[in-house]
Amino acid sequence: MSDIARLAGVSPMTVSRVVNGDARVREATREKVEKVIRETGYVPDPAARILARAGGGRIGLLYANPSNAYLAEVLSGALEGARSVGLLLLIEPSRAGAPDEEREAVRRLAAGGAQGVIVPPPLGESDATLDAIAKTGMKAVVLAAPALRDGLISLRVDDYGAAHEMMRHLLDLGHRGVGFVEGRRDQSATPDRRHGAQVAVDAVTGATMWAEAGDFTYRSGFEAGQRLLARTPRPTAIFASNDDMAAGVLAAVHAAGLSTPGDISVAGFDDTYLAASVWPTLTTIRQPVAEMARAAAVILGRGGEEDGPVPHEFIARESTASPSD
Amino acid sequence: MSDIARLAGVSPMTVSRVVNGDARVREATREKVEKVIRETGYVPDPAARILARAGGGRIGLLYANPSNAYLAEVLSGALEGARSVGLLLLIEPSRAGAPDEEREAVRRLAAGGAQGVIVPPPLGESDATLDAIAKTGMKAVVLAAPALRDGLISLRVDDYGAAHEMMRHLLDLGHRGVGFVEGRRDQSATPDRRHGAQVAVDAVTGATMWAEAGDFTYRSGFEAGQRLLARTPRPTAIFASNDDMAAGVLAAVHAAGLSTPGDISVAGFDDTYLAASVWPTLTTIRQPVAEMARAAAVILGRGGEEDGPVPHEFIARESTASPSD
DNA sequence: CTAAAAGATGTTAGCGCTAACACGTCCGAG
DNA sequence: CTCGGACGTGTTAGCGCTAACATCTTTTAG
C-alpha cells in the first residue's frame, strides 16, 4: 500500500480512503490513486484490514447444510453486499439440530469480532442459535424467517401473500378442486403459505382445497401427491409449498399415468434450481435470495433497520394450465 | 491474548507457543496456559495470525454457481481443512464460461496473497481459470477433474473404476440390457464413466449397453430415459452418470407407467442430496467431496503432494434390484 | 478582504499475533 | 568447579492496514 501511495504521490491513508470509497477525497486525487492501483494490480490485504478494524467492520454468515440449494446464492449475495459496504465476511459452518454446534458457531463468530450476523434458514428459527446470538449482543438479520426475538431484523417475502397469489392463479385458470402440500410444521412459513392459499380458495364459491402434510422433501411431496391423486373427486391442480415437494408431486402424477399440465397442474414455491430443471418446468414463486443476503450485509454494515417484506415474483412456467374438462 | 498471558502468569509469546503446539514449552506451563484458555473460551484471531506470518498462510477457494449441489460440502471441507492447518481461506466467486470473470477471480486471489487455490468443478477444466492460475504461480488442487496442466494436483475418484463397479452391480443382479446416460462431453469424467461401464458390460457375454447423450441435468436425464424406454428390447436397468439425470430417468420410468426397481432398475452417480431424497432412493456412487476439499486445503497448507485417486463408495439403496423376468 | 467553517490530506498509534533474537537457568563434560 | 550448550521463556519489532486526531487548503459569508 505504501508503494501505491508513493507512486501516486499521496499518503497511505489517502490510498486507504480511496480503496474504501471514502467520500472526502478530491476527485482528481481519487483518479490518480485509482490509476496507480489499476496499473499495479494492487489488492488490499484482507487479513490486515480485518485486523486494523479490530472489533469493527466484520459480519458473520452462518450456514447449515440443509440450506444447500440456497447456499450458493446466499454466499454470493452476502459476499457482494459485504464488499459493497467495505465489510469483511466471516463464514462459519453450523449445524441445524445440533444445539451445541450451533452455539459454538455463534461463539466463534463473536470471538472473531463480528458485530452482526446473517442467519439463513433454517437457523433463523432455532432457539439455540437465536439465544446464543442474543447472548453475544450481535445484531442479526434472519433470512426467510420471522423475527422471533426482539432486535432481530427479518428479511422475508410475504409468504401469505405469495401463496395467495399462486392459488389465485390456479383458480383463475379454472381449477376448483386443488390439492395443497404443506411444509414442515416447525417453520413459520408453513402456516402462512397454507393460510394464504386457503383464503384465496375461500373467496371463490365452489372451490375446495385439500391439504396434505409434507416436510419439504421430494419424498414427502411424492407421497402427499399420491394421497391427493387417490381422492375422489381428484384435484385438478396441486400446489406444493416448495419446489422439492412439487417435483415429488410431479413424479407422483407421472407414476399415476397422468400428465402435467394436461391432467394435473402443479405449482411450487421458492424457485430453486430444481424448478427450472424438472420436466415440465415448474410455475413457482421466486424468492430473491441473493438479493436478500446482499441487503442483509448492507443493513448490518450501515446499521440500517429496513424491515418489512421483500418483494417476491410469480414465475409462470410449463406446469400449470387450465383444467382439461 | 495478553489477558490469557496475565491470567496464566506467562508472557504472550508463551501463550502463542502453546496455541501453536510448539514443542519447547514445559509441560507444567503448557497445562497452566491451556487451563486458562479453556476457562476463558479464548480463540486466537485468525486475521492477526495470518498477518503476523507475513504474507503466508492463505489459500483461496474459487466457486462457480453451477457447482451448486457441491458447494456446501466443498465449503465446509475447505473451511475445516484450512482451520486445521492454520490457514486463512479466501473465498472468491467466479463464473464458469465467462473467461474474463474467471481470470479476474484468480487475480483477486493471487493479489490477496493466496499461495494456493482449490478449484472445484467445473472450473477445474476451464482453460481461462487454469491459465490464469499458471500465470500467478499459485499452487492449485483441482477437485473431481484431471490435472490438465503440469504442477496441478488432482483429487478425484476413479471414475472409470467406480462406473465399472456400478455396472458390475447391475450385471450381477442379472441385467443384460442396460441403458447408459452420458454426461457433458466437455468434462473428462464423462468418457471415463462411460468407458468403465462399457468394459464391465463387454466382460459379460450376452450383455448389451445402449448409451444416450445427456448433459448432467434432470431434464436431459428425463429425455434420455424416454428414448431408452422406447427401445425394443427395452433395457431392464438404466445407469445415469450423475444423480440429477438418474432422477430424470426415474421420472421417465414413472411417466411410462413402469415402476422402479420392479420393472426398471435405475442407478446414479455422485450421491448428492437428491439421491437420498427421491423416491425410490438411488443406488449410487459416493464421492467424498467434503473430504476432498479438506484434503486439498491440507495439501496446500503443508505443501504435500498427495495425488492419486480418492476412494469412492458404492451406495446401495432402493432403486436397483434383479430384473423381474 | 478576512475569519471561520468546511473539505482534503497527513500523522500517529495500534489492531492481535508471531519471527527472531536475547536472556536466564540448569545440565553434564572436562 | 566452570564453561559451553540445551532448554524454557521473555523482549522487541513489525506484518498491512485503518481510527482518530492533527494539519493544511479551500470555500463561504459578512
XYZ file of C-alpha atoms in Angstrom, chain A residues 31-300:
270
model
C -8.435 9.206 -10.054
C -4.696 9.448 -9.660
C -4.717 6.783 -6.989
C -7.122 4.567 -8.835
C -4.959 4.712 -11.885
C -1.927 3.528 -9.961
C -3.994 0.790 -8.337
C -5.195 -0.383 -11.689
C -1.732 -0.359 -13.181
C -0.123 -2.244 -10.356
C -2.998 -4.623 -9.817
C -2.909 -3.845 -6.134
C -5.462 -5.543 -3.902
C -5.580 -4.735 -0.204
C -4.673 -7.474 2.195
C -7.838 -8.850 3.732
C -6.123 -10.059 6.862
C -4.645 -6.669 7.580
C -7.964 -4.954 7.024
C -9.691 -7.291 9.397
C -7.041 -6.731 11.976
C -6.953 -2.986 11.671
C -10.658 -2.779 12.133
C -10.298 -4.828 15.228
C -13.736 -5.242 16.516
C -15.359 -3.274 13.774
C -16.147 -3.915 10.195
C -16.819 -7.583 10.287
C -20.003 -9.505 9.938
C -20.622 -13.205 10.030
C -22.554 -15.583 7.879
C -23.806 -18.744 9.477
C -24.748 -21.624 7.277
C -26.174 -25.027 7.867
C -26.106 -27.895 5.437
C -29.788 -28.230 4.761
C -29.869 -24.842 3.138
C -27.988 -26.474 0.326
C -29.906 -25.079 -2.587
C -29.724 -21.590 -1.195
C -26.138 -21.581 -0.164
C -24.551 -20.515 -3.411
C -26.961 -17.647 -3.721
C -26.747 -16.592 -0.118
C -22.991 -16.708 -0.248
C -22.712 -14.699 -3.434
C -25.170 -12.127 -2.220
C -23.568 -11.772 1.184
C -20.077 -11.568 -0.286
C -21.117 -8.886 -2.692
C -23.076 -6.934 -0.116
C -20.213 -7.073 2.332
C -17.782 -5.918 -0.288
C -20.001 -3.048 -1.297
C -20.066 -1.591 2.184
C -16.476 -2.462 2.934
C -17.130 -5.190 5.410
C -15.403 -8.426 5.932
C -17.458 -11.541 5.816
C -16.634 -14.287 8.286
C -18.119 -17.580 7.220
C -18.927 -20.151 9.806
C -20.484 -23.574 9.343
C -23.164 -24.523 11.805
C -25.443 -27.496 12.033
C -29.162 -27.119 12.495
C -30.475 -29.503 15.105
C -27.212 -29.794 16.983
C -27.586 -27.108 19.666
C -24.015 -27.355 20.882
C -22.608 -26.878 17.435
C -24.975 -24.037 16.758
C -23.869 -22.254 19.892
C -20.241 -22.928 19.130
C -20.597 -21.460 15.651
C -22.118 -18.296 17.034
C -19.471 -18.087 19.703
C -16.784 -18.363 17.068
C -18.204 -15.515 15.077
C -18.407 -13.363 18.155
C -14.842 -14.261 19.070
C -13.873 -13.381 15.539
C -15.133 -9.898 16.167
C -18.311 -9.987 14.125
C -20.731 -7.280 15.110
C -23.551 -8.653 13.097
C -24.594 -11.957 11.701
C -26.636 -13.136 8.758
C -28.801 -16.106 9.602
C -30.197 -18.078 6.682
C -32.848 -20.771 7.118
C -33.313 -22.996 8.934
C -31.088 -21.500 11.638
C -33.300 -18.438 11.893
C -35.914 -20.433 13.723
C -33.575 -22.312 16.001
C -33.644 -21.378 19.659
C -30.081 -22.470 20.240
C -28.752 -20.147 17.567
C -31.034 -17.263 18.411
C -30.313 -17.418 22.116
C -26.595 -17.638 21.522
C -26.740 -14.585 19.295
C -28.737 -12.664 21.872
C -26.148 -13.511 24.485
C -23.303 -12.089 22.426
C -25.171 -8.921 21.661
C -24.528 -9.155 17.959
C -27.034 -7.693 15.599
C -28.680 -10.264 13.403
C -30.631 -10.411 10.202
C -32.636 -13.561 9.683
C -33.425 -14.583 6.165
C -36.762 -16.042 5.141
C -37.968 -16.340 8.712
C -39.832 -14.117 11.141
C -38.090 -12.019 13.777
C -38.589 -14.429 16.652
C -36.737 -12.250 19.145
C -36.643 -8.559 19.886
C -33.990 -6.743 17.950
C -33.836 -9.287 15.162
C -34.282 -7.953 11.673
C -36.197 -10.176 9.321
C -35.888 -10.237 5.569
C -38.516 -12.414 4.012
C -41.094 -12.461 1.320
C -44.728 -12.177 2.165
C -45.427 -15.905 2.317
C -49.084 -15.381 2.920
C -49.466 -13.010 0.003
C -47.352 -15.087 -2.352
C -49.275 -18.263 -1.604
C -52.489 -16.358 -2.060
C -51.278 -15.156 -5.425
C -50.313 -18.617 -6.573
C -53.617 -20.121 -5.523
C -55.398 -17.237 -7.174
C -53.525 -18.116 -10.371
C -54.765 -21.701 -10.205
C -58.331 -20.589 -9.523
C -58.187 -18.103 -12.362
C -57.169 -20.921 -14.665
C -60.434 -22.566 -13.703
C -59.357 -25.127 -11.130
C -61.914 -25.757 -8.383
C -60.535 -28.759 -6.589
C -56.976 -28.040 -5.567
C -54.574 -30.086 -3.504
C -52.145 -28.358 -1.187
C -48.968 -29.858 0.248
C -47.800 -28.327 3.489
C -44.221 -27.847 4.643
C -42.555 -28.583 7.926
C -44.616 -27.554 10.887
C -41.688 -26.031 12.714
C -41.127 -23.345 10.116
C -43.349 -20.375 10.333
C -43.662 -20.006 6.581
C -45.732 -23.186 6.615
C -48.931 -21.850 8.205
C -48.509 -18.561 6.338
C -48.449 -20.283 2.988
C -51.297 -22.554 3.808
C -53.375 -19.736 5.128
C -52.760 -17.620 2.038
C -53.824 -20.476 -0.184
C -56.869 -21.224 1.917
C -58.101 -17.647 1.912
C -57.823 -17.485 -1.869
C -59.869 -20.663 -2.172
C -62.486 -19.492 0.300
C -63.058 -16.397 -1.782
C -64.273 -18.479 -4.709
C -67.605 -20.249 -4.382
C -67.452 -23.890 -5.313
C -63.703 -24.105 -4.835
C -62.234 -26.617 -2.417
C -58.742 -27.170 -1.094
C -57.470 -30.466 0.268
C -54.342 -30.133 2.352
C -51.830 -32.886 2.966
C -48.854 -32.870 5.291
C -45.319 -32.755 3.978
C -41.872 -31.847 5.269
C -40.306 -30.001 2.345
C -38.613 -33.100 0.938
C -39.103 -34.555 -2.527
C -40.217 -37.781 -0.983
C -42.893 -36.240 1.185
C -44.160 -34.426 -1.906
C -44.325 -37.693 -3.790
C -46.292 -39.359 -1.038
C -48.627 -36.430 -0.478
C -49.175 -36.334 -4.241
C -50.173 -39.981 -4.254
C -52.652 -39.422 -1.459
C -54.145 -36.440 -3.221
C -54.443 -38.282 -6.531
C -56.232 -41.136 -4.788
C -59.075 -38.838 -3.735
C -62.459 -38.747 -5.361
C -63.072 -36.305 -6.775
C -59.481 -35.939 -7.812
C -57.899 -32.477 -7.627
C -57.076 -30.928 -10.997
C -54.210 -28.930 -9.579
C -51.733 -29.369 -6.737
C -49.871 -26.551 -5.055
C -46.868 -27.702 -3.067
C -45.317 -25.280 -0.642
C -41.832 -25.710 -2.006
C -40.186 -26.849 -5.209
C -38.736 -30.079 -3.895
C -42.177 -31.279 -2.933
C -43.612 -30.028 -6.209
C -41.050 -32.165 -8.022
C -42.201 -35.082 -5.898
C -45.807 -34.362 -6.820
C -44.784 -34.318 -10.465
C -43.294 -37.782 -10.055
C -46.491 -38.983 -8.387
C -48.589 -37.591 -11.220
C -46.462 -39.367 -13.771
C -46.426 -42.537 -11.723
C -50.225 -42.496 -11.773
C -50.136 -42.416 -15.550
C -51.326 -38.819 -15.700
C -49.693 -35.865 -17.372
C -48.770 -32.340 -16.347
C -50.240 -29.890 -17.006
C -52.729 -31.783 -19.185
C -54.408 -33.738 -16.390
C -52.991 -32.091 -13.301
C -51.414 -28.680 -12.872
C -48.573 -28.485 -10.364
C -47.157 -25.413 -8.681
C -44.165 -24.951 -6.430
C -42.624 -22.278 -4.242
C -39.060 -20.866 -3.933
C -37.815 -21.056 -7.496
C -34.799 -23.145 -6.688
C -32.577 -24.645 -9.312
C -34.837 -27.661 -9.357
C -37.862 -25.668 -10.516
C -36.303 -24.867 -13.848
C -34.672 -28.237 -14.368
C -37.524 -30.677 -13.899
C -39.870 -31.531 -16.699
C -42.183 -29.830 -17.153
C -40.622 -26.753 -15.597
C -42.458 -25.510 -12.532
C -44.662 -22.488 -12.131
C -43.454 -21.139 -8.831
C -42.768 -18.134 -6.613
C -39.314 -16.675 -6.693
C -37.667 -15.508 -3.505
C -34.766 -13.200 -4.309
C -32.363 -14.977 -2.008
C -29.146 -13.446 -3.264
C -30.722 -10.029 -3.086
C -31.874 -10.654 0.455
C -28.424 -11.761 1.549
C -26.885 -8.709 -0.030
C -29.403 -6.478 1.694
C -28.678 -8.210 4.978
C -24.990 -7.441 4.682
C -25.715 -3.832 3.850
C -28.112 -3.456 6.763
C -25.572 -4.882 9.167
